[in-house]
Amino acid sequence: LSKEDPKSSIRDAAVAKLGEYFKDQETVDFLKKIALTDSSYLAEGGALSAIREIDELQGLEMARRLAASAKGSLLLNVALVLADKGDKNDLSFFQKAYKSITENNSKYALITLIGRFAANQNPELIQEVLPMLKNISMSESAWFIRLAGIQAISEIGMKTQSRLEEIRTSISKDSKKTE
């Protein structure tokens, strides 16, 4: 089913079940073939998600491999993987992806993932992303897309604040040990 069914939604569901029930390298290799060769972005994205469930590192590698040509639902699956595990080298993917998406619901989802990606990065990279999010927040025509930009900035702020609290707590514990 994961390879032969004519309906992409069936192939997508089948690869999800493969990833859920079989957590071995043979399954990952099979899913990689689907992610690279299926005729449907939906099935390719499903295969990528299943790979990520089995092995995050291989999922990240596959997402980066698919990033240059990703479109449609595959683009959002790649963005999801990179948002959680990507690094500064993946920023250009998000910038290009934002420019390429025209459908508002997909754009909303991508902006949310851009915020998640930035929130997981160092302060220098956050500074590179903030002008883009500010521009989205102020100039997108659809109100909910502007809201997504504001929410992304807020997520970055909350994550940064959380990191500061962790540092303060660590410093406080260290100073009590030395007293």
PDB file of C-alpha atoms in Angstrom:
ATOM      1  CA  LEU A   1       0.000   0.000   0.000  1.00  0.00           C
ATOM      2  CA  SER A   2       2.758   2.436   0.883  1.00  0.00           C
ATOM      3  CA  LYS A   3       4.245   2.139  -2.578  1.00  0.00           C
ATOM      4  CA  GLU A   4       1.587   0.811  -4.951  1.00  0.00           C
ATOM      5  CA  ASP A   5      -1.785   2.336  -4.082  1.00  0.00           C
ATOM      6  CA  PRO A   6      -2.931   4.927  -6.641  1.00  0.00           C
ATOM      7  CA  LYS A   7      -4.311   7.226  -3.917  1.00  0.00           C
ATOM      8  CA  SER A   8      -1.666   9.373  -2.275  1.00  0.00           C
ATOM      9  CA  SER A   9      -3.699   9.614   0.934  1.00  0.00           C
ATOM     10  CA  ILE A  10      -3.583   5.808   1.264  1.00  0.00           C
ATOM     11  CA  ARG A  11       0.166   5.748   0.615  1.00  0.00           C
ATOM     12  CA  ASP A  12       0.604   8.514   3.203  1.00  0.00           C
ATOM     13  CA  ALA A  13      -1.387   6.585   5.816  1.00  0.00           C
ATOM     14  CA  ALA A  14       0.538   3.402   5.020  1.00  0.00           C
ATOM     15  CA  VAL A  15       3.960   5.030   5.503  1.00  0.00           C
ATOM     16  CA  ALA A  16       2.759   6.528   8.783  1.00  0.00           C
ATOM     17  CA  LYS A  17       1.842   3.036  10.016  1.00  0.00           C
ATOM     18  CA  LEU A  18       5.183   1.659   8.857  1.00  0.00           C
ATOM     19  CA  GLY A  19       6.951   4.296  10.917  1.00  0.00           C
ATOM     20  CA  GLU A  20       4.709   3.588  13.877  1.00  0.00           C
ATOM     21  CA  TYR A  21       5.137  -0.199  13.944  1.00  0.00           C
ATOM     22  CA  PHE A  22       8.574  -0.838  12.448  1.00  0.00           C
ATOM     23  CA  LYS A  23      11.493   1.059  13.935  1.00  0.00           C
ATOM     24  CA  ASP A  24      14.420  -0.566  12.146  1.00  0.00           C
ATOM     25  CA  GLN A  25      16.964   0.598   9.570  1.00  0.00           C
ATOM     26  CA  GLU A  26      15.350  -1.474   6.815  1.00  0.00           C
ATOM     27  CA  THR A  27      12.137   0.503   7.287  1.00  0.00           C
ATOM     28  CA  VAL A  28      14.047   3.787   7.274  1.00  0.00           C
ATOM     29  CA  ASP A  29      15.746   2.824   4.009  1.00  0.00           C
ATOM     30  CA  PHE A  30      12.396   1.915   2.459  1.00  0.00           C
ATOM     31  CA  LEU A  31      10.858   5.195   3.648  1.00  0.00           C
ATOM     32  CA  LYS A  32      13.798   7.159   2.231  1.00  0.00           C
ATOM     33  CA  LYS A  33      13.046   5.724  -1.210  1.00  0.00           C
ATOM     34  CA  ILE A  34       9.439   6.852  -0.890  1.00  0.00           C
ATOM     35  CA  ALA A  35      10.475  10.287   0.365  1.00  0.00           C
ATOM     36  CA  LEU A  36      12.727  10.735  -2.653  1.00  0.00           C
ATOM     37  CA  THR A  37      10.666   9.149  -5.421  1.00  0.00           C
ATOM     38  CA  ASP A  38       6.940   9.188  -4.735  1.00  0.00           C
ATOM     39  CA  SER A  39       4.799  11.152  -7.171  1.00  0.00           C
ATOM     40  CA  SER A  40       2.902  12.830  -4.321  1.00  0.00           C
ATOM     41  CA  TYR A  41       4.224  15.495  -1.960  1.00  0.00           C
ATOM     42  CA  LEU A  42       1.764  14.153   0.607  1.00  0.00           C
ATOM     43  CA  ALA A  43       3.298  10.656   0.559  1.00  0.00           C
ATOM     44  CA  GLU A  44       6.845  12.065   0.465  1.00  0.00           C
ATOM     45  CA  GLY A  45       6.068  14.243   3.475  1.00  0.00           C
ATOM     46  CA  GLY A  46       4.505  11.310   5.287  1.00  0.00           C
ATOM     47  CA  ALA A  47       7.617   9.250   4.650  1.00  0.00           C
ATOM     48  CA  LEU A  48       9.793  12.068   5.995  1.00  0.00           C
ATOM     49  CA  SER A  49       7.655  12.288   9.140  1.00  0.00           C
ATOM     50  CA  ALA A  50       7.887   8.523   9.634  1.00  0.00           C
ATOM     51  CA  ILE A  51      11.673   8.599   9.223  1.00  0.00           C
ATOM     52  CA  ARG A  52      11.852  11.363  11.816  1.00  0.00           C
ATOM     53  CA  GLU A  53       9.761   9.298  14.243  1.00  0.00           C
ATOM     54  CA  ILE A  54      12.172   6.389  13.905  1.00  0.00           C
ATOM     55  CA  ASP A  55      15.453   8.330  13.897  1.00  0.00           C
ATOM     56  CA  GLU A  56      15.635  12.109  14.373  1.00  0.00           C
ATOM     57  CA  LEU A  57      19.122  12.440  12.900  1.00  0.00           C
ATOM     58  CA  GLN A  58      18.210  10.550   9.724  1.00  0.00           C
ATOM     59  CA  GLY A  59      15.006  12.583   9.568  1.00  0.00           C
ATOM     60  CA  LEU A  60      17.031  15.794   9.739  1.00  0.00           C
ATOM     61  CA  GLU A  61      19.409  14.575   7.032  1.00  0.00           C
ATOM     62  CA  MET A  62      16.494  13.605   4.785  1.00  0.00           C
ATOM     63  CA  ALA A  63      14.739  16.936   5.398  1.00  0.00           C
ATOM     64  CA  ARG A  64      17.862  18.789   4.317  1.00  0.00           C
ATOM     65  CA  ARG A  65      18.134  16.600   1.241  1.00  0.00           C
ATOM     66  CA  LEU A  66      14.516  17.325   0.290  1.00  0.00           C
ATOM     67  CA  ALA A  67      14.595  21.024   1.201  1.00  0.00           C
ATOM     68  CA  ALA A  68      15.817  22.379  -2.140  1.00  0.00           C
ATOM     69  CA  SER A  69      12.967  20.893  -4.155  1.00  0.00           C
ATOM     70  CA  ALA A  70      10.211  20.723  -1.514  1.00  0.00           C
ATOM     71  CA  LYS A  71       6.779  22.045  -2.469  1.00  0.00           C
ATOM     72  CA  GLY A  72       3.256  21.702  -1.167  1.00  0.00           C
ATOM     73  CA  SER A  73       2.728  19.574   1.914  1.00  0.00           C
ATOM     74  CA  LEU A  74       6.287  18.249   1.649  1.00  0.00           C
ATOM     75  CA  LEU A  75       7.597  21.778   2.183  1.00  0.00           C
ATOM     76  CA  LEU A  76       5.743  22.035   5.494  1.00  0.00           C
ATOM     77  CA  ASN A  77       6.980  18.588   6.580  1.00  0.00           C
ATOM     78  CA  VAL A  78      10.559  19.659   5.841  1.00  0.00           C
ATOM     79  CA  ALA A  79       9.948  22.907   7.744  1.00  0.00           C
ATOM     80  CA  LEU A  80       8.614  20.978  10.740  1.00  0.00           C
ATOM     81  CA  VAL A  81      11.758  18.857  10.973  1.00  0.00           C
ATOM     82  CA  LEU A  82      14.081  21.841  10.496  1.00  0.00           C
ATOM     83  CA  ALA A  83      12.122  23.969  12.989  1.00  0.00           C
ATOM     84  CA  ASP A  84      12.851  21.481  15.745  1.00  0.00           C
ATOM     85  CA  LYS A  85      16.315  20.226  14.826  1.00  0.00           C
ATOM     86  CA  GLY A  86      17.766  22.664  12.276  1.00  0.00           C
ATOM     87  CA  ASP A  87      20.597  25.111  12.718  1.00  0.00           C
ATOM     88  CA  LYS A  88      21.845  28.372  11.208  1.00  0.00           C
ATOM     89  CA  ASN A  89      22.498  26.619   7.892  1.00  0.00           C
ATOM     90  CA  ASP A  90      18.762  26.024   7.509  1.00  0.00           C
ATOM     91  CA  LEU A  91      17.726  29.677   7.722  1.00  0.00           C
ATOM     92  CA  SER A  92      17.894  30.102   3.946  1.00  0.00           C
ATOM     93  CA  PHE A  93      15.358  27.283   3.535  1.00  0.00           C
ATOM     94  CA  PHE A  94      12.839  29.186   5.651  1.00  0.00           C
ATOM     95  CA  GLN A  95      13.487  32.442   3.813  1.00  0.00           C
ATOM     96  CA  LYS A  96      12.984  30.807   0.393  1.00  0.00           C
ATOM     97  CA  ALA A  97       9.997  28.814   1.578  1.00  0.00           C
ATOM     98  CA  TYR A  98       8.245  31.943   2.838  1.00  0.00           C
ATOM     99  CA  LYS A  99       8.714  33.631  -0.532  1.00  0.00           C
ATOM    100  CA  SER A 100       7.434  30.594  -2.418  1.00  0.00           C
ATOM    101  CA  ILE A 101       4.203  29.943  -0.500  1.00  0.00           C
ATOM    102  CA  THR A 102       1.136  31.771  -1.732  1.00  0.00           C
ATOM    103  CA  GLU A 103      -1.673  29.854  -0.007  1.00  0.00           C
ATOM    104  CA  ASN A 104      -2.543  31.598   3.270  1.00  0.00           C
ATOM    105  CA  ASN A 105      -3.135  28.548   5.479  1.00  0.00           C
ATOM    106  CA  SER A 106       0.226  27.085   4.468  1.00  0.00           C
ATOM    107  CA  LYS A 107       1.857  30.478   4.955  1.00  0.00           C
ATOM    108  CA  TYR A 108       0.391  30.688   8.475  1.00  0.00           C
ATOM    109  CA  ALA A 109       1.770  27.240   9.317  1.00  0.00           C
ATOM    110  CA  LEU A 110       5.181  28.102   7.901  1.00  0.00           C
ATOM    111  CA  ILE A 111       5.421  31.366   9.865  1.00  0.00           C
ATOM    112  CA  THR A 112       4.632  29.432  13.038  1.00  0.00           C
ATOM    113  CA  LEU A 113       7.469  27.039  12.189  1.00  0.00           C
ATOM    114  CA  ILE A 114       9.827  29.934  11.442  1.00  0.00           C
ATOM    115  CA  GLY A 115       9.121  31.204  14.962  1.00  0.00           C
ATOM    116  CA  ARG A 116       9.780  27.771  16.435  1.00  0.00           C
ATOM    117  CA  PHE A 117      13.002  27.467  14.421  1.00  0.00           C
ATOM    118  CA  ALA A 118      14.252  30.877  15.557  1.00  0.00           C
ATOM    119  CA  ALA A 119      13.292  30.225  19.185  1.00  0.00           C
ATOM    120  CA  ASN A 120      15.610  27.209  19.144  1.00  0.00           C
ATOM    121  CA  GLN A 121      18.590  29.202  17.848  1.00  0.00           C
ATOM    122  CA  ASN A 122      21.297  31.428  19.283  1.00  0.00           C
ATOM    123  CA  PRO A 123      20.762  35.191  19.765  1.00  0.00           C
ATOM    124  CA  GLU A 124      22.681  36.099  16.595  1.00  0.00           C
ATOM    125  CA  LEU A 125      20.420  34.003  14.395  1.00  0.00           C
ATOM    126  CA  ILE A 126      17.346  35.287  16.201  1.00  0.00           C
ATOM    127  CA  GLN A 127      18.478  38.810  15.275  1.00  0.00           C
ATOM    128  CA  GLU A 128      18.557  37.730  11.607  1.00  0.00           C
ATOM    129  CA  VAL A 129      15.025  36.327  11.749  1.00  0.00           C
ATOM    130  CA  LEU A 130      13.312  39.116  13.708  1.00  0.00           C
ATOM    131  CA  PRO A 131      13.254  41.695  10.854  1.00  0.00           C
ATOM    132  CA  MET A 132      11.542  39.147   8.612  1.00  0.00           C
ATOM    133  CA  LEU A 133       8.919  38.403  11.260  1.00  0.00           C
ATOM    134  CA  LYS A 134       8.444  42.110  11.965  1.00  0.00           C
ATOM    135  CA  ASN A 135       7.841  42.709   8.265  1.00  0.00           C
ATOM    136  CA  ILE A 136       5.313  39.877   8.164  1.00  0.00           C
ATOM    137  CA  SER A 137       3.587  41.250  11.268  1.00  0.00           C
ATOM    138  CA  MET A 138       3.252  44.693   9.775  1.00  0.00           C
ATOM    139  CA  SER A 139       2.715  44.245   6.067  1.00  0.00           C
ATOM    140  CA  GLU A 140       0.975  40.976   5.205  1.00  0.00           C
ATOM    141  CA  SER A 141      -2.482  41.598   3.782  1.00  0.00           C
ATOM    142  CA  ALA A 142      -4.331  38.843   5.690  1.00  0.00           C
ATOM    143  CA  TRP A 143      -4.842  39.655   9.364  1.00  0.00           C
ATOM    144  CA  PHE A 144      -4.212  36.095  10.536  1.00  0.00           C
ATOM    145  CA  ILE A 145      -0.883  36.000   8.694  1.00  0.00           C
ATOM    146  CA  ARG A 146       0.142  39.191  10.509  1.00  0.00           C
ATOM    147  CA  LEU A 147      -1.009  37.515  13.727  1.00  0.00           C
ATOM    148  CA  ALA A 148       1.190  34.491  12.954  1.00  0.00           C
ATOM    149  CA  GLY A 149       4.173  36.847  12.712  1.00  0.00           C
ATOM    150  CA  ILE A 150       3.316  38.418  16.065  1.00  0.00           C
ATOM    151  CA  GLN A 151       2.870  34.987  17.646  1.00  0.00           C
ATOM    152  CA  ALA A 152       6.218  33.847  16.245  1.00  0.00           C
ATOM    153  CA  ILE A 153       7.948  36.882  17.776  1.00  0.00           C
ATOM    154  CA  SER A 154       6.178  36.168  21.050  1.00  0.00           C
ATOM    155  CA  GLU A 155       7.318  32.521  21.014  1.00  0.00           C
ATOM    156  CA  ILE A 156      10.911  33.663  20.513  1.00  0.00           C
ATOM    157  CA  GLY A 157      10.547  36.081  23.439  1.00  0.00           C
ATOM    158  CA  MET A 158       9.062  33.438  25.739  1.00  0.00           C
ATOM    159  CA  LYS A 159      11.744  30.882  24.879  1.00  0.00           C
ATOM    160  CA  THR A 160      14.482  33.484  25.404  1.00  0.00           C
ATOM    161  CA  GLN A 161      12.956  34.440  28.767  1.00  0.00           C
ATOM    162  CA  SER A 162      12.831  30.773  29.745  1.00  0.00           C
ATOM    163  CA  ARG A 163      16.523  30.379  28.890  1.00  0.00           C
ATOM    164  CA  LEU A 164      17.362  33.416  31.020  1.00  0.00           C
ATOM    165  CA  GLU A 165      15.455  31.938  33.969  1.00  0.00           C
ATOM    166  CA  GLU A 166      17.375  28.670  33.595  1.00  0.00           C
ATOM    167  CA  ILE A 167      20.666  30.583  33.623  1.00  0.00           C
ATOM    168  CA  ARG A 168      19.625  32.581  36.696  1.00  0.00           C
ATOM    169  CA  THR A 169      18.612  29.402  38.507  1.00  0.00           C
ATOM    170  CA  SER A 170      21.894  27.729  37.614  1.00  0.00           C
ATOM    171  CA  ILE A 171      23.911  30.724  38.784  1.00  0.00           C
ATOM    172  CA  SER A 172      21.927  30.872  42.012  1.00  0.00           C
ATOM    173  CA  LYS A 173      22.568  27.172  42.707  1.00  0.00           C
ATOM    174  CA  ASP A 174      26.263  27.555  41.936  1.00  0.00           C
ATOM    175  CA  SER A 175      26.631  30.563  44.240  1.00  0.00           C
ATOM    176  CA  LYS A 176      24.922  28.673  47.095  1.00  0.00           C
ATOM    177  CA  LYS A 177      27.354  25.772  46.657  1.00  0.00           C
ATOM    178  CA  THR A 178      30.361  28.080  46.985  1.00  0.00           C
ATOM    179  CA  GLU A 179      29.100  29.785  50.143  1.00  0.00           C
TER     180      GLU A 179
END
